[in-house]
Amino acid sequence: MRIPSLSAGLGIGLVLALSLAACKPQASINNGNGKIARFGDGELTINADGHPKATIGANGDLVIDGKAVTLTPDQRKLVSAYYGELEGITQAGIAVGKQGAKMAGKAVGAAISGVISGNTDDIDARMDAEAKKIEAEANKICTRLTGLRTAQDALAAQVPAFRPYANLDQQDIDDCGKG
């Protein structure tokens, strides 16, 4: 039996799914250039090569290298919006991970049933149909990247200290879902 594969560009969802599969209370988002974000304990950690760790909270806090960045109320809203966009992508990745686990269970059950009954002809078609559903959900993650980029760019424009962490670019968006 052939196992259907999802597009390689959907690595964001796969990283999240793998984080969940390992039963850790955190999820990571990776744009192919290294980990850019990790959720855990109600805050988001962002990494940028050559720069200290930064964390943001849903409440609009921004901490770089252990020091709180002074923000105006409008800047806090931008931090919260960025956090919200990443949280939305995380939740979409969790949904894809759950669907993938469910599909794996169905595939094992179908394979065993097919071997026992001697009828393995329709297993590929059923699993392909399930994979297409998962791929459609995973593609929703790609559509969310535009919102994330918009939030990132608005935050970077208003908070200079955040600029080095604004590492999602148009190429990442264009590559998502390809392959």
Coordinates of N, CA and C in Angstrom, one line a residue:
M1 N 0.8 -1.2 0.0 CA 0.0 0.0 0.0 C 0.9 1.2 0.0
R2 N 0.6 2.2 -0.8 CA 1.3 3.4 -0.9 C 0.8 4.4 0.2
I3 N 1.7 5.1 0.8 CA 1.3 6.1 1.8 C 1.4 7.5 1.2
P4 N 0.2 8.2 1.1 CA 0.2 9.5 0.5 C 1.0 10.5 1.3
S5 N 1.6 11.4 0.6 CA 2.5 12.4 1.3 C 1.9 13.8 1.1
L6 N 2.1 14.7 2.1 CA 1.7 16.0 2.0 C 2.8 16.9 1.4
S7 N 2.5 18.0 0.9 CA 3.5 18.9 0.3 C 4.6 19.2 1.3
A8 N 5.8 19.2 0.8 CA 7.0 19.5 1.6 C 6.9 20.9 2.2
G9 N 6.3 21.8 1.5 CA 6.3 23.2 2.0 C 5.3 23.4 3.2
L10 N 4.7 22.4 3.6 CA 3.8 22.5 4.7 C 4.5 22.1 6.0
G11 N 5.8 22.4 6.1 CA 6.6 22.0 7.2 C 6.1 22.7 8.5
I12 N 5.5 23.8 8.4 CA 5.0 24.5 9.6 C 4.0 23.5 10.4
G13 N 3.0 23.0 9.6 CA 2.1 22.1 10.3 C 2.7 20.9 10.7
L14 N 3.6 20.4 10.0 CA 4.3 19.1 10.4 C 5.1 19.3 11.6
V15 N 5.8 20.4 11.8 CA 6.6 20.6 13.0 C 5.6 20.7 14.2
L16 N 4.5 21.4 14.0 CA 3.5 21.5 15.1 C 3.0 20.1 15.4
A17 N 2.7 19.3 14.4 CA 2.2 18.0 14.6 C 3.2 17.1 15.4
L18 N 4.4 17.2 15.0 CA 5.5 16.4 15.7 C 5.6 16.9 17.1
S19 N 5.5 18.1 17.3 CA 5.6 18.6 18.7 C 4.5 18.0 19.6
L20 N 3.3 18.0 19.0 CA 2.2 17.4 19.7 C 2.3 15.9 19.9
A21 N 2.8 15.3 18.9 CA 3.0 13.8 19.0 C 4.0 13.4 20.1
A22 N 4.9 14.3 20.4 CA 5.9 14.1 21.4 C 5.3 14.4 22.8
C23 N 4.0 14.8 22.9 CA 3.3 15.2 24.1 C 4.0 16.3 24.9
K24 N 4.5 17.2 24.3 CA 5.1 18.4 24.9 C 4.1 19.5 25.0
P25 N 4.1 20.3 26.0 CA 3.2 21.4 26.1 C 3.7 22.6 25.3
Q26 N 4.3 22.5 24.2 CA 4.7 23.6 23.4 C 4.7 23.2 21.9
A27 N 4.7 24.1 21.1 CA 4.7 23.9 19.7 C 5.7 24.8 19.0
S28 N 6.3 24.4 17.9 CA 7.3 25.2 17.3 C 6.9 25.5 15.9
I29 N 7.3 26.6 15.4 CA 7.0 27.0 14.0 C 8.4 27.3 13.4
N30 N 8.6 26.7 12.2 CA 9.9 26.8 11.5 C 9.7 27.2 10.1
N31 N 10.4 28.2 9.7 CA 10.3 28.7 8.3 C 11.4 28.1 7.4
G32 N 12.1 27.1 7.8 CA 13.1 26.5 7.0 C 14.5 27.1 7.3
N33 N 14.5 28.3 7.9 CA 15.8 28.9 8.2 C 16.1 28.8 9.7
G34 N 15.5 27.9 10.4 CA 15.7 27.7 11.8 C 14.4 28.0 12.5
K35 N 14.4 27.6 13.8 CA 13.2 27.8 14.6 C 12.9 29.3 14.7
I36 N 11.7 29.8 14.4 CA 11.5 31.2 14.6 C 10.6 31.4 15.8
A37 N 9.8 30.4 16.2 CA 8.9 30.6 17.3 C 8.6 29.4 18.0
R38 N 8.4 29.5 19.3 CA 8.1 28.4 20.2 C 7.1 28.8 21.2
F39 N 5.9 28.2 21.2 CA 4.9 28.5 22.3 C 5.1 27.6 23.4
G40 N 4.9 28.1 24.6 CA 5.0 27.3 25.8 C 4.7 28.2 27.0
D41 N 4.0 27.8 28.0 CA 3.7 28.5 29.2 C 3.1 29.9 28.9
G42 N 2.2 30.0 27.9 CA 1.5 31.3 27.6 C 2.3 32.4 27.0
E43 N 3.5 32.1 26.6 CA 4.3 33.1 25.9 C 5.0 32.5 24.6
L44 N 5.4 33.4 23.8 CA 6.0 33.0 22.5 C 7.5 33.4 22.6
T45 N 8.4 32.4 22.2 CA 9.8 32.7 22.2 C 10.2 32.8 20.7
I46 N 10.9 33.9 20.3 CA 11.3 34.1 19.0 C 12.8 34.1 18.9
N47 N 13.4 33.4 17.9 CA 14.8 33.4 17.8 C 15.2 34.0 16.4
A48 N 16.3 34.7 16.4 CA 16.9 35.3 15.2 C 18.4 35.1 15.3
D49 N 19.0 34.6 14.3 CA 20.4 34.3 14.3 C 21.2 35.6 14.7
G50 N 22.1 35.4 15.6 CA 23.0 36.6 16.1 C 22.3 37.5 17.0
H51 N 21.1 37.2 17.5 CA 20.4 38.1 18.4 C 19.9 37.3 19.6
P52 N 19.8 38.0 20.7 CA 19.3 37.3 22.0 C 17.8 36.9 21.8
K53 N 17.5 35.9 22.6 CA 16.1 35.4 22.6 C 15.1 36.6 23.0
A54 N 14.0 36.5 22.3 CA 12.9 37.5 22.5 C 11.7 36.7 22.9
T55 N 10.9 37.2 23.8 CA 9.6 36.6 24.1 C 8.5 37.7 24.1
I56 N 7.3 37.2 23.7 CA 6.1 38.1 23.7 C 5.0 37.3 24.3
G57 N 4.1 38.1 24.9 CA 2.9 37.5 25.5 C 1.7 38.0 24.8
A58 N 0.6 37.3 25.0 CA -0.7 37.7 24.4 C -1.1 39.1 24.9
N59 N -0.6 39.5 26.1 CA -1.0 40.8 26.7 C -0.2 41.9 26.1
G60 N 0.7 41.6 25.1 CA 1.5 42.7 24.5 C 2.9 42.9 25.1
D61 N 3.3 42.1 26.0 CA 4.6 42.3 26.5 C 5.7 41.8 25.5
L62 N 6.8 42.5 25.4 CA 7.9 42.2 24.6 C 9.2 42.2 25.5
V63 N 9.9 41.1 25.6 CA 11.1 41.0 26.4 C 12.2 40.5 25.5
I64 N 13.3 41.3 25.4 CA 14.4 40.9 24.6 C 15.6 40.8 25.5
D65 N 16.3 39.6 25.5 CA 17.5 39.4 26.3 C 17.2 39.6 27.8
G66 N 15.9 39.2 28.2 CA 15.6 39.3 29.6 C 15.1 40.7 30.1
K67 N 15.1 41.7 29.1 CA 14.8 43.0 29.5 C 13.5 43.4 28.8
A68 N 12.5 43.9 29.6 CA 11.2 44.4 29.0 C 11.5 45.6 28.1
V69 N 10.9 45.5 26.9 CA 10.9 46.7 26.0 C 9.7 47.6 26.3
T70 N 10.0 48.9 26.5 CA 9.0 49.8 26.8 C 8.2 50.1 25.5
L71 N 6.8 49.9 25.7 CA 6.0 50.0 24.5 C 4.8 51.0 24.8
T72 N 4.3 51.6 23.8 CA 3.1 52.4 23.9 C 1.9 51.5 23.8
P73 N 0.7 52.0 24.2 CA -0.4 51.1 24.1 C -0.7 50.6 22.6
D74 N -0.4 51.4 21.6 CA -0.6 51.0 20.3 C 0.4 49.9 19.9
Q75 N 1.7 50.1 20.4 CA 2.7 49.1 20.1 C 2.3 47.7 20.8
R76 N 1.8 47.8 22.0 CA 1.3 46.6 22.7 C 0.2 45.9 21.8
K77 N -0.6 46.6 21.2 CA -1.7 46.0 20.4 C -1.0 45.3 19.2
L78 N 0.0 45.9 18.6 CA 0.7 45.2 17.5 C 1.4 43.9 18.0
V79 N 2.0 43.9 19.2 CA 2.6 42.7 19.7 C 1.5 41.7 19.9
S80 N 0.4 42.1 20.5 CA -0.7 41.1 20.7 C -1.3 40.6 19.4
A81 N -1.3 41.4 18.4 CA -1.8 41.0 17.1 C -0.9 39.9 16.4
Y82 N 0.4 40.2 16.6 CA 1.4 39.2 16.1 C 1.3 37.9 16.8
Y83 N 1.2 38.0 18.1 CA 1.0 36.8 19.0 C -0.3 36.0 18.5
G84 N -1.3 36.7 18.3 CA -2.6 36.1 17.9 C -2.5 35.4 16.5
E85 N -1.8 36.0 15.6 CA -1.6 35.4 14.3 C -0.8 34.1 14.4
L86 N 0.3 34.1 15.2 CA 1.0 32.9 15.4 C 0.2 31.8 16.2
E87 N -0.6 32.2 17.1 CA -1.4 31.3 17.9 C -2.4 30.7 16.9
G88 N -3.0 31.4 16.0 CA -3.9 30.9 15.0 C -3.3 29.8 14.1
I89 N -2.0 30.1 13.7 CA -1.3 29.1 12.9 C -1.0 27.9 13.8
T90 N -0.7 28.1 15.0 CA -0.5 26.9 15.9 C -1.7 26.1 16.0
Q91 N -2.9 26.7 16.2 CA -4.1 25.9 16.4 C -4.4 25.2 15.1
A92 N -4.2 25.8 13.9 CA -4.4 25.1 12.6 C -3.5 23.9 12.5
G93 N -2.2 24.1 13.0 CA -1.3 22.9 12.9 C -1.7 21.8 13.9
I94 N -2.2 22.2 15.0 CA -2.8 21.1 15.9 C -3.9 20.4 15.3
A95 N -4.8 21.0 14.6 CA -5.9 20.4 13.9 C -5.3 19.4 12.8
V96 N -4.3 19.8 12.1 CA -3.8 19.0 11.1 C -3.1 17.8 11.7
G97 N -2.4 18.0 12.8 CA -1.7 16.9 13.5 C -2.8 15.9 14.0
K98 N -3.9 16.3 14.5 CA -4.9 15.4 15.0 C -5.5 14.6 13.8
Q99 N -5.7 15.3 12.7 CA -6.2 14.6 11.5 C -5.2 13.6 11.0
G100 N -4.0 13.9 11.0 CA -2.9 13.0 10.6 C -2.9 11.7 11.5
A101 N -3.0 11.9 12.8 CA -3.1 10.8 13.7 C -4.3 9.9 13.5
K102 N -5.4 10.5 13.2 CA -6.7 9.8 12.9 C -6.5 9.0 11.6
M103 N -5.9 9.6 10.6 CA -5.7 8.9 9.4 C -4.8 7.7 9.5
A104 N -3.7 7.9 10.3 CA -2.8 6.8 10.6 C -3.5 5.6 11.2
G105 N -4.4 5.9 12.1 CA -5.2 4.8 12.7 C -6.1 4.1 11.7
K106 N -6.7 4.9 10.9 CA -7.6 4.4 9.8 C -6.8 3.5 8.8
A107 N -5.6 4.0 8.5 CA -4.7 3.2 7.6 C -4.3 1.9 8.1
V108 N -4.0 1.9 9.4 CA -3.6 0.6 10.0 C -4.8 -0.3 10.1
G109 N -5.9 0.2 10.5 CA -7.1 -0.6 10.5 C -7.5 -1.2 9.1
A110 N -7.4 -0.3 8.1 CA -7.8 -0.7 6.8 C -6.8 -1.8 6.3
A111 N -5.5 -1.6 6.6 CA -4.5 -2.6 6.1 C -4.8 -3.9 6.7
I112 N -5.0 -4.0 8.0 CA -5.3 -5.2 8.7 C -6.6 -5.9 8.2
S113 N -7.6 -5.1 8.1 CA -8.9 -5.6 7.6 C -8.7 -6.1 6.1
G114 N -8.0 -5.4 5.3 CA -7.8 -5.8 3.9 C -7.0 -7.1 3.9
V115 N -6.0 -7.3 4.7 CA -5.2 -8.5 4.7 C -6.1 -9.7 5.1
I116 N -6.8 -9.5 6.2 CA -7.7 -10.6 6.7 C -8.8 -10.9 5.7
S117 N -9.4 -9.9 5.1 CA -10.5 -10.2 4.1 C -10.0 -10.6 2.7
G118 N -8.7 -10.2 2.5 CA -8.2 -10.4 1.1 C -8.6 -9.4 0.1
N119 N -9.2 -8.3 0.6 CA -9.7 -7.2 -0.3 C -8.9 -6.0 0.1
T120 N -7.8 -5.8 -0.7 CA -6.9 -4.6 -0.4 C -7.1 -3.6 -1.6
D121 N -8.0 -3.8 -2.5 CA -8.1 -3.0 -3.7 C -8.4 -1.5 -3.4
D122 N -9.3 -1.3 -2.5 CA -9.8 0.1 -2.3 C -9.1 0.9 -1.2
I123 N -8.1 0.3 -0.6 CA -7.4 0.9 0.6 C -6.7 2.2 0.1
D124 N -5.9 2.1 -1.1 CA -5.2 3.3 -1.6 C -6.2 4.4 -1.9
A125 N -7.3 4.1 -2.5 CA -8.3 5.2 -2.8 C -8.8 5.8 -1.5
R126 N -9.2 5.0 -0.5 CA -9.7 5.6 0.7 C -8.6 6.5 1.4
M127 N -7.4 6.0 1.4 CA -6.3 6.8 2.1 C -6.0 8.0 1.3
D128 N -6.0 7.9 0.0 CA -5.8 9.1 -0.8 C -6.9 10.2 -0.5
A129 N -8.1 9.8 -0.4 CA -9.2 10.7 -0.1 C -9.0 11.3 1.3
E130 N -8.6 10.6 2.3 CA -8.3 11.1 3.6 C -7.1 12.1 3.5
A131 N -6.1 11.7 2.8 CA -4.9 12.6 2.6 C -5.3 13.9 2.0
K132 N -6.1 13.9 1.0 CA -6.6 15.1 0.4 C -7.3 16.1 1.4
K133 N -8.1 15.5 2.3 CA -8.7 16.3 3.3 C -7.7 17.0 4.2
I134 N -6.7 16.2 4.6 CA -5.6 16.7 5.5 C -4.8 17.8 4.7
E135 N -4.5 17.5 3.5 CA -3.8 18.5 2.7 C -4.5 19.8 2.6
A136 N -5.9 19.8 2.4 CA -6.7 21.0 2.3 C -6.6 21.8 3.6
E137 N -6.7 21.0 4.7 CA -6.6 21.7 6.0 C -5.2 22.3 6.2
A138 N -4.1 21.6 5.8 CA -2.8 22.1 5.9 C -2.6 23.3 5.1
N139 N -3.2 23.4 3.9 CA -3.1 24.5 3.0 C -3.6 25.8 3.7
K140 N -4.6 25.6 4.6 CA -5.1 26.8 5.3 C -4.1 27.4 6.1
I141 N -3.1 26.7 6.6 CA -2.0 27.3 7.3 C -1.2 28.2 6.4
C142 N -1.0 27.8 5.2 CA -0.3 28.7 4.2 C -1.1 30.0 4.0
T143 N -2.4 29.9 3.9 CA -3.2 31.2 3.7 C -3.1 32.1 4.9
R144 N -2.8 31.5 6.1 CA -2.7 32.4 7.3 C -1.3 33.1 7.3
L145 N -0.4 32.7 6.5 CA 0.9 33.3 6.6 C 0.9 34.8 6.2
T146 N 0.0 35.1 5.3 CA -0.1 36.5 4.8 C -0.5 37.4 6.0
G147 N -1.4 36.9 6.8 CA -1.8 37.7 8.0 C -0.7 37.8 9.0
L148 N 0.1 36.7 9.1 CA 1.2 36.8 10.0 C 2.3 37.8 9.5
R149 N 2.5 37.7 8.3 CA 3.5 38.7 7.7 C 3.1 40.1 7.9
T150 N 1.8 40.4 7.7 CA 1.3 41.7 7.8 C 1.5 42.2 9.3
A151 N 1.1 41.3 10.2 CA 1.3 41.6 11.6 C 2.8 41.8 12.0
Q152 N 3.6 41.0 11.5 CA 5.0 41.1 11.7 C 5.6 42.4 11.2
D153 N 5.3 42.7 10.0 CA 5.8 43.9 9.3 C 5.3 45.2 10.0
A154 N 4.0 45.2 10.5 CA 3.5 46.4 11.2 C 4.2 46.5 12.5
L155 N 4.5 45.4 13.2 CA 5.2 45.4 14.5 C 6.6 45.9 14.3
A156 N 7.3 45.4 13.3 CA 8.7 45.8 13.0 C 8.8 47.2 12.6
A157 N 7.8 47.8 11.9 CA 7.8 49.2 11.5 C 7.7 50.1 12.7
Q158 N 7.0 49.7 13.8 CA 6.7 50.5 14.9 C 7.6 50.3 16.1
V159 N 8.3 49.1 16.2 CA 9.1 48.7 17.3 C 10.5 48.3 16.7
P160 N 11.4 49.2 16.7 CA 12.7 48.9 16.1 C 13.4 47.7 16.7
A161 N 13.2 47.5 18.0 CA 13.9 46.4 18.7 C 13.4 45.0 18.2
F162 N 12.2 45.0 17.6 CA 11.6 43.7 17.1 C 12.2 43.4 15.7
R163 N 12.7 44.4 14.9 CA 13.0 44.2 13.5 C 13.9 43.0 13.3
P164 N 14.9 42.7 14.1 CA 15.7 41.5 13.8 C 14.9 40.2 13.8
Y165 N 13.8 40.2 14.5 CA 13.0 39.0 14.7 C 11.9 38.8 13.6
A166 N 11.8 39.8 12.7 CA 10.8 39.8 11.6 C 11.5 39.1 10.5
N167 N 11.5 37.8 10.6 CA 12.2 37.0 9.5 C 11.3 36.2 8.6
L168 N 10.0 36.4 8.6 CA 9.1 35.7 7.7 C 9.1 36.6 6.5
D169 N 9.5 36.1 5.3 CA 9.5 36.9 4.1 C 8.5 36.3 3.0
Q170 N 8.4 37.1 2.0 CA 7.4 36.7 0.9 C 7.8 35.3 0.3
Q171 N 9.1 35.0 0.2 CA 9.5 33.7 -0.3 C 8.9 32.5 0.6
D172 N 8.9 32.7 1.9 CA 8.4 31.7 2.8 C 6.9 31.5 2.5
I173 N 6.2 32.6 2.2 CA 4.8 32.5 1.9 C 4.6 31.8 0.6
D174 N 5.4 32.2 -0.4 CA 5.3 31.7 -1.8 C 5.6 30.2 -1.8
D175 N 6.6 29.8 -0.9 CA 7.0 28.4 -0.9 C 6.0 27.4 -0.2
C176 N 5.2 28.0 0.7 CA 4.3 27.2 1.5 C 3.3 26.5 0.6
G177 N 3.3 25.2 0.8 CA 2.3 24.4 0.0 C 2.9 23.8 -1.3
K178 N 4.1 24.3 -1.6 CA 4.7 23.8 -2.9 C 5.4 22.5 -2.6
G179 N 5.6 21.7 -3.6 CA 6.4 20.4 -3.5 C 5.5 19.3 -3.7

